[in-house]
């Protein structure tokens, strides 16, 4: 099997893998560029000397400073939590495309508010703006994976949802590097720290323009009884005629799933909530939410939001050195994401990636924590201007090795799995629950990371290492492989036991049915 070979559930015309489906996924993924940039730029912006001077952060005692930084970062996650559920309401009644338009406008309003902050007005506009920006990105994190999943042919669904993750990493890469560039090329001024806040508007504007071009999800249109428009959109996305056998089979599968959901769940806004009484529906909601607990338990968002603090704990000192180290972290994540997108996600599969990533990442975290414990790095005694001992260099190597383990596994795979595992009738609510879980645990980590580093020091790394290794048995025993399985057959997948054999059973069954 080559790098770009697909594992198909049935014979698929080459026309299905066309530019339209990839372009639609890429346009929608401007939302993840917003999220990735917002997640990355804030940590280094709070450390910019011009920002520190503007809001007199150096005049605060350590506890007050930690609380202020935590509030600036964590209100974004709080807004995203509620935005995840708000998107369920809007996407149910208005569809995926119109909802995306509404929520990106909310984000733009929040990003604009932040630009009005200064010393006289205080941090209120930044905090309020980040709440609105959080609402926008929380909604987008609900809708975009679902939208892409519903457009995608099964063989490349992981790859296409992976474009969402790639957008996240590209946004993050810009966010990690922008303040290093500003620190090196601009004198400290209000304009210096305003620029990274203003750049948020670029991906948001691209998404706003692109949302007028993308098509509404055919599956959502079918559920609303808009069959004529649904057929037009489906044929356009697949680049096939309505009488093509592939289209006929796909529509039949969608109709069968809708009829199954009508009988067992029922139509209407509240019926998916009633479906939560069923154990098998509860189980998938539980799996989806727990994946984001384990994802945030890896420590990734402690690093994203507080990278200068993290690198200082390893022994990196000096503003520019810390920003440079953070930028390299962003480069490693982006490069590995390309490898994950083109090869790993639809070849190696979801389960194996999660287990390998957790095992390797845990070992790296144990080493970093042990180094800090033995060497006393980051204790404040060092004044070497960013120089590292041989042990410190080894710790940095293991940090980047941890990045290489984490990025192709827990970074994007939970989003891919959650976009796949729910039935049509509960997909929006399921993704809302999954996204809300992501932002809830994100909030917990971002809210308490500064205090954790103050009190636990090296123990923070042992904490994350322990959570990573605990995720391995969870995945092995409870999470089935989903690669190549059509969305309409996920119910069958979750009925097969034991879990680690379910994928092989379903793929074999589908091929036998096709024959």
Coordinates of C-alpha atoms in Angstrom, one line a residue:
X1 CA 0.0 0.0 0.0
X2 CA 1.4 3.4 -1.1
X3 CA 1.3 6.6 0.8
X4 CA -1.8 7.8 -1.0
X5 CA -3.6 4.5 -1.3
X6 CA -7.1 4.2 0.2
X7 CA -8.8 1.4 2.1
X8 CA -12.3 1.4 0.5
X9 CA -15.5 -0.1 1.9
X10 CA -16.7 -0.7 -1.7
X11 CA -15.5 0.1 -5.3
X12 CA -15.4 3.9 -5.6
X13 CA -15.2 6.0 -8.8
X14 CA -12.0 8.1 -9.0
X15 CA -14.2 11.1 -9.6
X16 CA -15.3 11.0 -5.9
X17 CA -11.8 12.0 -4.8
X18 CA -12.0 15.4 -6.5
X19 CA -10.9 18.9 -5.7
X20 CA -14.3 20.0 -4.5
X21 CA -14.4 17.8 -1.4
X22 CA -10.8 18.7 -0.5
X23 CA -11.4 22.4 -1.1
X24 CA -14.6 22.5 1.0
X25 CA -12.7 20.8 3.8
X26 CA -9.9 23.3 3.5
X27 CA -12.2 26.3 3.4
X28 CA -14.1 25.1 6.5
X29 CA -10.8 24.5 8.2
X30 CA -10.0 28.2 8.3
X31 CA -12.0 27.9 11.6
X32 CA -9.3 25.6 13.0
X33 CA -6.6 28.2 11.9
X34 CA -8.5 30.7 14.2
X35 CA -8.5 28.2 17.0
X36 CA -4.8 27.2 16.6
X37 CA -3.6 30.8 16.4
X38 CA -5.7 31.8 19.4
X39 CA -4.3 28.9 21.4
X40 CA -0.7 29.7 20.5
X41 CA -0.2 33.4 20.4
X42 CA -1.6 34.3 23.9
X43 CA 1.1 32.7 26.0
X44 CA 4.0 34.5 24.3
X45 CA 2.0 37.8 24.0
X46 CA 1.5 37.8 27.8
X47 CA 5.3 37.5 28.1
X48 CA 6.1 40.4 25.6
X49 CA 7.8 43.2 27.6
X50 CA 5.6 45.8 25.8
X51 CA 2.5 44.0 27.1
X52 CA 3.9 43.5 30.5
X53 CA 4.8 47.2 30.7
X54 CA 1.4 48.4 29.3
X55 CA -0.6 46.6 32.0
X56 CA 2.0 46.8 34.7
X57 CA 2.2 43.1 35.2
X58 CA 5.6 43.3 36.9
X59 CA 4.0 45.3 39.7
X60 CA 1.9 42.2 40.7
X61 CA 3.0 39.7 43.2
X62 CA 3.5 36.1 41.8
X63 CA 0.2 34.8 43.0
X64 CA -1.8 37.8 41.6
X65 CA 0.2 37.6 38.3
X66 CA -0.6 33.8 38.0
X67 CA -4.3 34.5 38.6
X68 CA -4.4 37.4 36.1
X69 CA -2.7 35.3 33.3
X70 CA -5.0 32.3 34.1
X71 CA -8.1 34.5 33.8
X72 CA -7.0 36.0 30.5
X73 CA -6.4 32.5 29.1
X74 CA -9.2 30.5 30.7
X75 CA -12.2 32.8 29.9
X76 CA -11.6 31.8 26.3
X77 CA -12.1 28.1 27.2
X78 CA -15.2 29.0 29.2
X79 CA -16.7 30.8 26.2
X80 CA -15.8 27.9 24.0
X81 CA -17.6 25.5 26.3
X82 CA -20.9 27.3 25.9
X83 CA -20.2 28.0 22.2
X84 CA -20.1 24.2 21.6
X85 CA -23.6 23.8 22.8
X86 CA -24.8 27.0 21.1
X87 CA -23.7 25.5 17.8
X88 CA -25.9 22.5 18.4
X89 CA -28.9 24.8 18.5
X90 CA -28.0 26.8 15.4
X91 CA -26.8 23.9 13.3
X92 CA -30.0 21.9 14.1
X93 CA -32.3 24.7 12.8
X94 CA -30.1 26.6 10.3
X95 CA -27.7 23.9 9.1
X96 CA -23.9 23.7 9.2
X97 CA -23.1 26.5 6.7
X98 CA -25.3 29.3 8.1
X99 CA -24.3 28.5 11.6
X100 CA -20.6 28.8 10.6
X101 CA -21.4 32.3 9.2
X102 CA -23.1 33.4 12.5
X103 CA -20.4 32.2 14.8
X104 CA -17.5 33.5 12.8
X105 CA -19.1 37.0 13.1
X106 CA -19.2 36.5 16.9
X107 CA -15.5 35.7 16.8
X108 CA -14.7 38.8 14.7
X109 CA -16.6 41.0 17.2
X110 CA -14.6 39.5 20.1
X111 CA -11.3 39.9 18.3
X112 CA -12.2 43.6 17.5
X113 CA -13.0 44.3 21.2
X114 CA -9.5 43.2 22.2
X115 CA -7.9 45.8 20.0
X116 CA -9.5 48.5 22.2
X117 CA -7.6 47.6 25.3
X118 CA -4.9 49.9 26.8
X119 CA -3.5 50.9 30.2
X120 CA -6.3 53.3 30.9
X121 CA -9.1 50.9 30.1
X122 CA -7.3 47.9 31.7
X123 CA -7.6 44.3 30.7
X124 CA -11.5 44.2 30.7
X125 CA -11.8 44.5 26.9
X126 CA -9.3 41.7 26.4
X127 CA -11.1 39.4 28.8
X128 CA -14.5 40.3 27.3
X129 CA -13.2 39.9 23.8
X130 CA -11.7 36.5 24.6
X131 CA -15.1 35.3 25.9
X132 CA -16.8 36.2 22.6
X133 CA -13.9 34.7 20.6
X134 CA -14.2 31.6 22.7
X135 CA -17.9 31.4 21.9
X136 CA -17.0 31.5 18.2
X137 CA -14.2 28.9 18.3
X138 CA -16.2 26.6 20.5
X139 CA -19.1 26.6 18.0
X140 CA -16.7 26.1 15.1
X141 CA -15.0 23.2 16.9
X142 CA -18.4 21.5 17.1
X143 CA -19.6 22.2 13.5
X144 CA -16.5 21.9 11.3
X145 CA -15.5 18.3 12.1
X146 CA -19.1 17.2 11.6
X147 CA -19.4 19.1 8.4
X148 CA -16.3 17.7 6.9
X149 CA -17.2 14.2 8.1
X150 CA -20.6 14.4 6.4
X151 CA -19.0 15.4 3.1
X152 CA -16.3 12.8 3.1
X153 CA -16.0 9.5 1.3
X154 CA -15.3 6.8 3.9
X155 CA -11.8 6.0 2.6
X156 CA -10.4 9.5 3.0
X157 CA -12.6 10.7 5.9
X158 CA -9.7 10.6 8.4
X159 CA -7.6 12.6 5.9
X160 CA -10.2 15.2 5.3
X161 CA -11.1 15.7 8.9
X162 CA -7.3 15.8 9.4
X163 CA -7.2 19.0 7.3
X164 CA -9.1 20.6 10.2
X165 CA -6.2 19.5 12.4
X166 CA -3.6 20.7 9.9
X167 CA -5.3 24.1 9.9
X168 CA -5.1 24.1 13.7
X169 CA -1.3 23.5 13.5
X170 CA -0.7 26.1 10.8
X171 CA -2.5 28.7 12.9
X172 CA -0.5 27.5 15.9
X173 CA 2.7 27.8 14.0
X174 CA 2.0 31.4 13.2
X175 CA 0.9 32.1 16.7
X176 CA 4.1 30.6 18.2
X177 CA 6.4 32.5 15.9
X178 CA 4.8 35.9 15.6
X179 CA 6.0 37.3 18.9
X180 CA 9.5 36.0 18.4
X181 CA 9.5 38.1 15.1
X182 CA 8.0 41.1 16.9
X183 CA 10.4 40.8 19.8
X184 CA 13.4 40.8 17.4
X185 CA 12.3 43.4 14.9
X186 CA 10.2 46.0 16.7
X187 CA 10.9 48.3 19.6
X188 CA 8.5 47.7 22.5
X189 CA 5.4 49.7 22.0
X190 CA 1.6 49.4 22.1
X191 CA 1.6 48.5 18.4
X192 CA 4.0 45.6 19.1
X193 CA 1.5 43.7 21.3
X194 CA -1.6 44.8 19.3
X195 CA -0.3 43.1 16.1
X196 CA -0.7 39.5 17.4
X197 CA -4.3 40.4 18.6
X198 CA -5.1 41.9 15.2
X199 CA -3.8 38.8 13.2
X200 CA -6.8 36.8 14.6
X201 CA -9.0 38.6 12.1
X202 CA -7.1 37.2 9.1
X203 CA -8.3 33.5 9.3
X204 CA -11.7 34.7 10.5
X205 CA -12.1 36.9 7.5
X206 CA -11.0 34.0 5.1
X207 CA -13.6 31.8 6.8
X208 CA -16.3 34.4 6.5
X209 CA -15.7 34.8 2.7
X210 CA -15.3 31.0 2.1
X211 CA -18.5 30.2 3.9
X212 CA -20.4 31.9 1.1
X213 CA -18.9 29.3 -1.4
X214 CA -19.2 26.0 0.5
X215 CA -22.3 23.8 0.1
X216 CA -24.6 22.8 2.9
X217 CA -24.2 19.2 4.1
X218 CA -26.3 16.9 2.0
X219 CA -26.9 14.6 5.0
X220 CA -28.3 17.5 7.0
X221 CA -30.5 18.4 4.1
X222 CA -31.8 14.8 3.7
X223 CA -32.8 14.8 7.4
X224 CA -34.8 18.0 6.9
X225 CA -36.6 16.6 3.9
X226 CA -34.9 18.9 1.4
X227 CA -34.1 16.0 -1.0
X228 CA -33.8 18.0 -4.2
X229 CA -31.1 20.4 -2.8
X230 CA -29.5 17.5 -1.0
X231 CA -29.1 15.5 -4.3
X232 CA -27.7 18.6 -6.0
X233 CA -25.1 19.2 -3.3
X234 CA -24.2 15.5 -3.1
X235 CA -23.7 15.1 -6.8
X236 CA -21.7 18.3 -6.9
X237 CA -19.4 17.2 -4.1
X238 CA -19.0 13.7 -5.5
X239 CA -18.7 14.9 -9.1
X240 CA -21.1 12.2 -10.2
X241 CA -24.5 12.2 -11.9
X242 CA -27.7 11.3 -9.8
X243 CA -28.1 8.0 -11.6
X244 CA -24.6 6.8 -10.9
X245 CA -24.6 3.5 -8.8
X246 CA -22.3 5.0 -6.2
X247 CA -24.7 7.9 -5.6
X248 CA -27.7 5.6 -5.5
X249 CA -26.0 3.3 -2.9
X250 CA -24.9 6.3 -0.8
X251 CA -28.4 7.9 -0.8
X252 CA -29.9 4.5 0.1
X253 CA -27.6 4.2 3.1
X254 CA -28.4 7.7 4.2
X255 CA -32.2 7.1 3.9
X256 CA -31.9 3.8 5.8
X257 CA -30.0 5.5 8.6
X258 CA -32.5 8.4 8.7
X259 CA -35.4 5.9 8.8
X260 CA -33.6 3.9 11.6
X261 CA -33.2 7.1 13.6
X262 CA -36.8 8.1 13.0
X263 CA -38.0 4.8 14.5
X264 CA -35.5 4.5 17.3
X265 CA -34.8 8.2 18.2
X266 CA -37.5 10.3 16.5
X267 CA -37.4 13.6 14.8
X268 CA -37.2 17.0 16.4
X269 CA -34.7 19.2 18.4
X270 CA -35.2 17.4 21.8
X271 CA -35.3 13.8 20.5
X272 CA -31.5 13.3 20.6
X273 CA -31.6 14.3 24.3
X274 CA -34.2 11.6 24.8
X275 CA -31.9 9.1 23.1
X276 CA -29.4 9.7 25.9
X277 CA -31.5 7.3 28.0
X278 CA -30.2 4.5 25.8
X279 CA -27.1 2.8 27.1
X280 CA -25.5 2.4 23.7
X281 CA -25.9 6.2 23.0
X282 CA -24.6 7.0 26.4
X283 CA -21.6 4.8 25.8
X284 CA -20.5 6.7 22.7
X285 CA -21.0 10.1 24.4
X286 CA -18.8 8.7 27.2
X287 CA -16.1 7.5 24.8
X288 CA -16.1 10.8 23.0
X289 CA -15.8 12.9 26.1
X290 CA -13.1 10.7 27.7
X291 CA -10.9 11.0 24.6
X292 CA -10.6 14.7 25.3
X293 CA -9.9 14.2 29.0
X294 CA -7.0 12.0 28.0
X295 CA -6.0 14.6 25.3
X296 CA -5.8 17.4 27.8
X297 CA -4.2 15.1 30.4
X298 CA -1.2 14.9 28.1
X299 CA -0.2 18.4 29.0
X300 CA -0.6 19.9 25.6
X301 CA -2.6 22.9 26.5
X302 CA -0.3 23.7 29.5
X303 CA 2.4 24.0 26.8
X304 CA 0.2 25.8 24.2
X305 CA -1.0 28.5 26.6
X306 CA 2.0 28.8 28.9
X307 CA 5.0 27.9 26.8
X308 CA 7.4 30.5 28.3
X309 CA 6.6 29.1 31.8
X310 CA 7.1 25.5 30.6
X311 CA 10.4 26.2 29.0
X312 CA 11.6 28.2 32.0
X313 CA 10.9 25.2 34.1
X314 CA 13.3 23.2 32.0
X315 CA 16.0 25.9 32.3
X316 CA 15.4 28.1 29.3
X317 CA 15.9 31.8 30.2
X318 CA 15.6 35.1 28.3
X319 CA 12.5 36.3 26.4
X320 CA 13.8 35.8 22.9
X321 CA 15.3 32.4 23.7
X322 CA 12.0 31.2 25.2
X323 CA 10.1 32.5 22.1
X324 CA 12.5 30.8 19.7
X325 CA 12.1 27.5 21.6
X326 CA 8.4 27.9 21.4
X327 CA 8.5 28.5 17.7
X328 CA 10.5 25.4 17.1
X329 CA 7.9 23.5 19.0
X330 CA 5.3 24.8 16.6
X331 CA 7.4 23.8 13.6
X332 CA 7.8 20.2 14.9
X333 CA 4.0 20.0 15.4
X334 CA 3.2 21.2 11.9
X335 CA 5.7 19.0 10.1
X336 CA 4.5 15.9 12.0
X337 CA 0.9 16.8 11.3
X338 CA 1.6 16.7 7.5
X339 CA 3.0 13.1 8.0
X340 CA -0.1 12.2 10.0
X341 CA -2.5 13.6 7.5
X342 CA -1.0 12.1 4.3
X343 CA -0.1 8.6 5.6
X344 CA -0.8 7.6 9.2
X345 CA -4.4 8.4 10.0
X346 CA -6.0 6.4 7.2
X347 CA -3.3 3.7 7.1
X348 CA -2.1 3.0 10.6
X349 CA -5.5 3.8 11.9
X350 CA -6.9 5.6 15.0
X351 CA -6.4 3.1 17.8
X352 CA -2.8 2.2 17.1
X353 CA -1.8 5.9 16.8
X354 CA -3.4 6.7 20.2
X355 CA -1.7 3.8 22.0
X356 CA 1.8 4.4 20.5
X357 CA 1.5 8.2 21.1
X358 CA 0.5 7.8 24.7
X359 CA 3.2 5.3 25.5
X360 CA 6.1 7.2 23.9
X361 CA 4.8 10.6 25.2
X362 CA 4.6 9.3 28.8
X363 CA 8.2 8.1 28.8
X364 CA 9.3 11.5 27.6
X365 CA 7.4 13.3 30.3
X366 CA 8.9 11.0 33.0
X367 CA 12.4 11.9 31.8
X368 CA 11.8 15.6 31.7
X369 CA 10.3 15.6 35.2
X370 CA 13.2 13.5 36.5
X371 CA 15.7 15.9 35.0
X372 CA 14.1 18.9 36.6
X373 CA 14.0 17.1 40.0
X374 CA 17.7 16.1 39.9
X375 CA 19.1 19.3 38.3
X376 CA 16.8 21.9 40.0
X377 CA 16.3 23.5 36.6
X378 CA 13.9 26.5 36.5
X379 CA 14.4 27.2 40.2
X380 CA 15.4 30.7 39.5
X381 CA 19.1 30.2 40.3
X382 CA 20.2 30.1 36.7
X383 CA 21.4 33.3 35.0
X384 CA 23.2 31.9 32.0
X385 CA 21.1 33.7 29.4
X386 CA 19.4 30.7 28.1
X387 CA 22.3 28.3 28.1
X388 CA 21.7 24.6 29.0
X389 CA 23.7 21.8 30.5
X390 CA 24.0 18.5 28.6
X391 CA 21.2 17.3 30.8
X392 CA 19.1 20.3 29.8
X393 CA 19.8 19.6 26.1
X394 CA 18.7 16.0 26.6
X395 CA 15.5 17.3 28.3
X396 CA 14.8 19.6 25.4
X397 CA 15.4 16.6 23.0
X398 CA 12.8 14.6 25.0
X399 CA 10.4 17.5 24.9
X400 CA 10.5 17.6 21.1
X401 CA 10.4 13.8 21.0
X402 CA 7.2 14.1 23.1
X403 CA 5.9 16.5 20.5
X404 CA 6.6 14.0 17.8
X405 CA 4.7 11.3 19.7
X406 CA 1.8 13.5 20.7
X407 CA 1.0 15.3 17.5
X408 CA 0.1 12.4 15.2
X409 CA -1.9 10.7 17.9
X410 CA -3.7 12.7 20.6
X411 CA -3.6 16.0 18.9
X412 CA -6.0 15.3 16.1
X413 CA -7.3 11.7 16.4
X414 CA -9.9 12.5 19.1
X415 CA -11.5 15.0 16.7
X416 CA -11.5 12.5 13.9
X417 CA -13.1 9.8 16.0
X418 CA -15.8 12.1 17.4
X419 CA -16.7 13.2 14.0
X420 CA -17.4 9.6 13.0
X421 CA -18.9 7.6 15.9
X422 CA -22.4 9.2 16.2
X423 CA -25.5 8.4 14.2
X424 CA -27.0 11.1 12.0
X425 CA -29.7 12.0 14.6
X426 CA -27.3 12.4 17.5
X427 CA -24.2 13.6 15.5
X428 CA -24.6 17.3 16.2
X429 CA -25.4 16.8 19.9
X430 CA -22.6 14.2 20.2
X431 CA -20.1 16.6 18.6
X432 CA -21.4 19.4 20.8
X433 CA -20.7 17.2 23.9
X434 CA -17.3 16.2 22.6
X435 CA -16.3 19.8 21.9
X436 CA -17.6 20.9 25.2
X437 CA -15.6 18.2 26.9
X438 CA -12.5 19.4 25.1
X439 CA -13.1 23.0 26.2
X440 CA -14.0 22.0 29.7
X441 CA -10.8 20.1 30.3
X442 CA -8.9 22.7 28.4
X443 CA -10.3 25.3 30.8
X444 CA -9.3 23.2 33.9
X445 CA -5.8 22.8 32.6
X446 CA -5.3 26.4 31.5
X447 CA -6.9 27.8 34.6
X448 CA -4.6 26.0 37.0
X449 CA -1.4 25.5 35.1
X450 CA 0.4 28.6 36.6
X451 CA -0.5 27.5 40.1
X452 CA 0.6 23.9 39.3
X453 CA 4.0 25.1 38.3
X454 CA 4.3 27.3 41.4
X455 CA 3.5 24.4 43.8
X456 CA 4.3 21.1 42.0
X457 CA 7.3 22.1 39.9
X458 CA 8.7 18.8 38.4
X459 CA 5.6 17.0 39.7
X460 CA 3.6 18.6 36.9
X461 CA 5.4 16.4 34.3
X462 CA 4.9 13.3 36.4
X463 CA 1.2 14.1 36.6
X464 CA 0.9 14.4 32.8
X465 CA 3.0 11.3 32.3
X466 CA 0.8 9.2 34.5
X467 CA -2.4 10.3 32.7
X468 CA -0.9 9.5 29.3
X469 CA 0.0 5.9 30.3
X470 CA -3.5 5.4 31.8
X471 CA -5.1 6.2 28.4
X472 CA -3.5 3.1 26.8
X473 CA -5.7 0.4 28.3
X474 CA -8.7 2.7 27.9
X475 CA -8.2 2.8 24.1
X476 CA -7.3 -0.9 23.8
X477 CA -10.4 -2.2 25.6
X478 CA -13.0 0.4 24.8
X479 CA -12.3 2.4 21.5
X480 CA -13.0 0.5 18.2
X481 CA -11.1 1.3 15.0
X482 CA -13.2 3.5 12.7
X483 CA -11.0 3.9 9.6
X484 CA -12.9 3.2 6.3
X485 CA -16.2 2.4 8.0
X486 CA -19.1 4.3 6.5
X487 CA -20.9 6.6 8.9
X488 CA -24.1 4.7 8.5
X489 CA -22.5 1.5 9.8
X490 CA -21.1 2.9 13.1
X491 CA -24.0 1.4 15.0
X492 CA -22.9 -2.1 13.8
X493 CA -19.3 -1.3 14.7
X494 CA -20.1 -0.6 18.3
X495 CA -22.1 -3.8 18.6
X496 CA -19.2 -6.1 17.8
X497 CA -17.2 -7.5 20.7
X498 CA -14.3 -7.7 21.5
X499 CA -13.6 -4.1 20.6
X500 CA -10.1 -4.8 19.1
X501 CA -11.6 -7.1 16.5
X502 CA -14.7 -5.0 15.6
X503 CA -13.1 -3.2 12.6
X504 CA -12.0 -6.3 10.8
X505 CA -15.4 -7.9 11.3
X506 CA -17.3 -4.9 9.9
X507 CA -15.0 -4.4 6.9
X508 CA -15.3 -8.0 6.0
X509 CA -19.1 -7.9 6.4
X510 CA -19.3 -4.8 4.1
X511 CA -17.2 -6.5 1.4
X512 CA -19.3 -9.6 1.5
X513 CA -22.4 -7.5 1.1
X514 CA -20.9 -5.7 -1.8
X515 CA -20.0 -9.0 -3.5

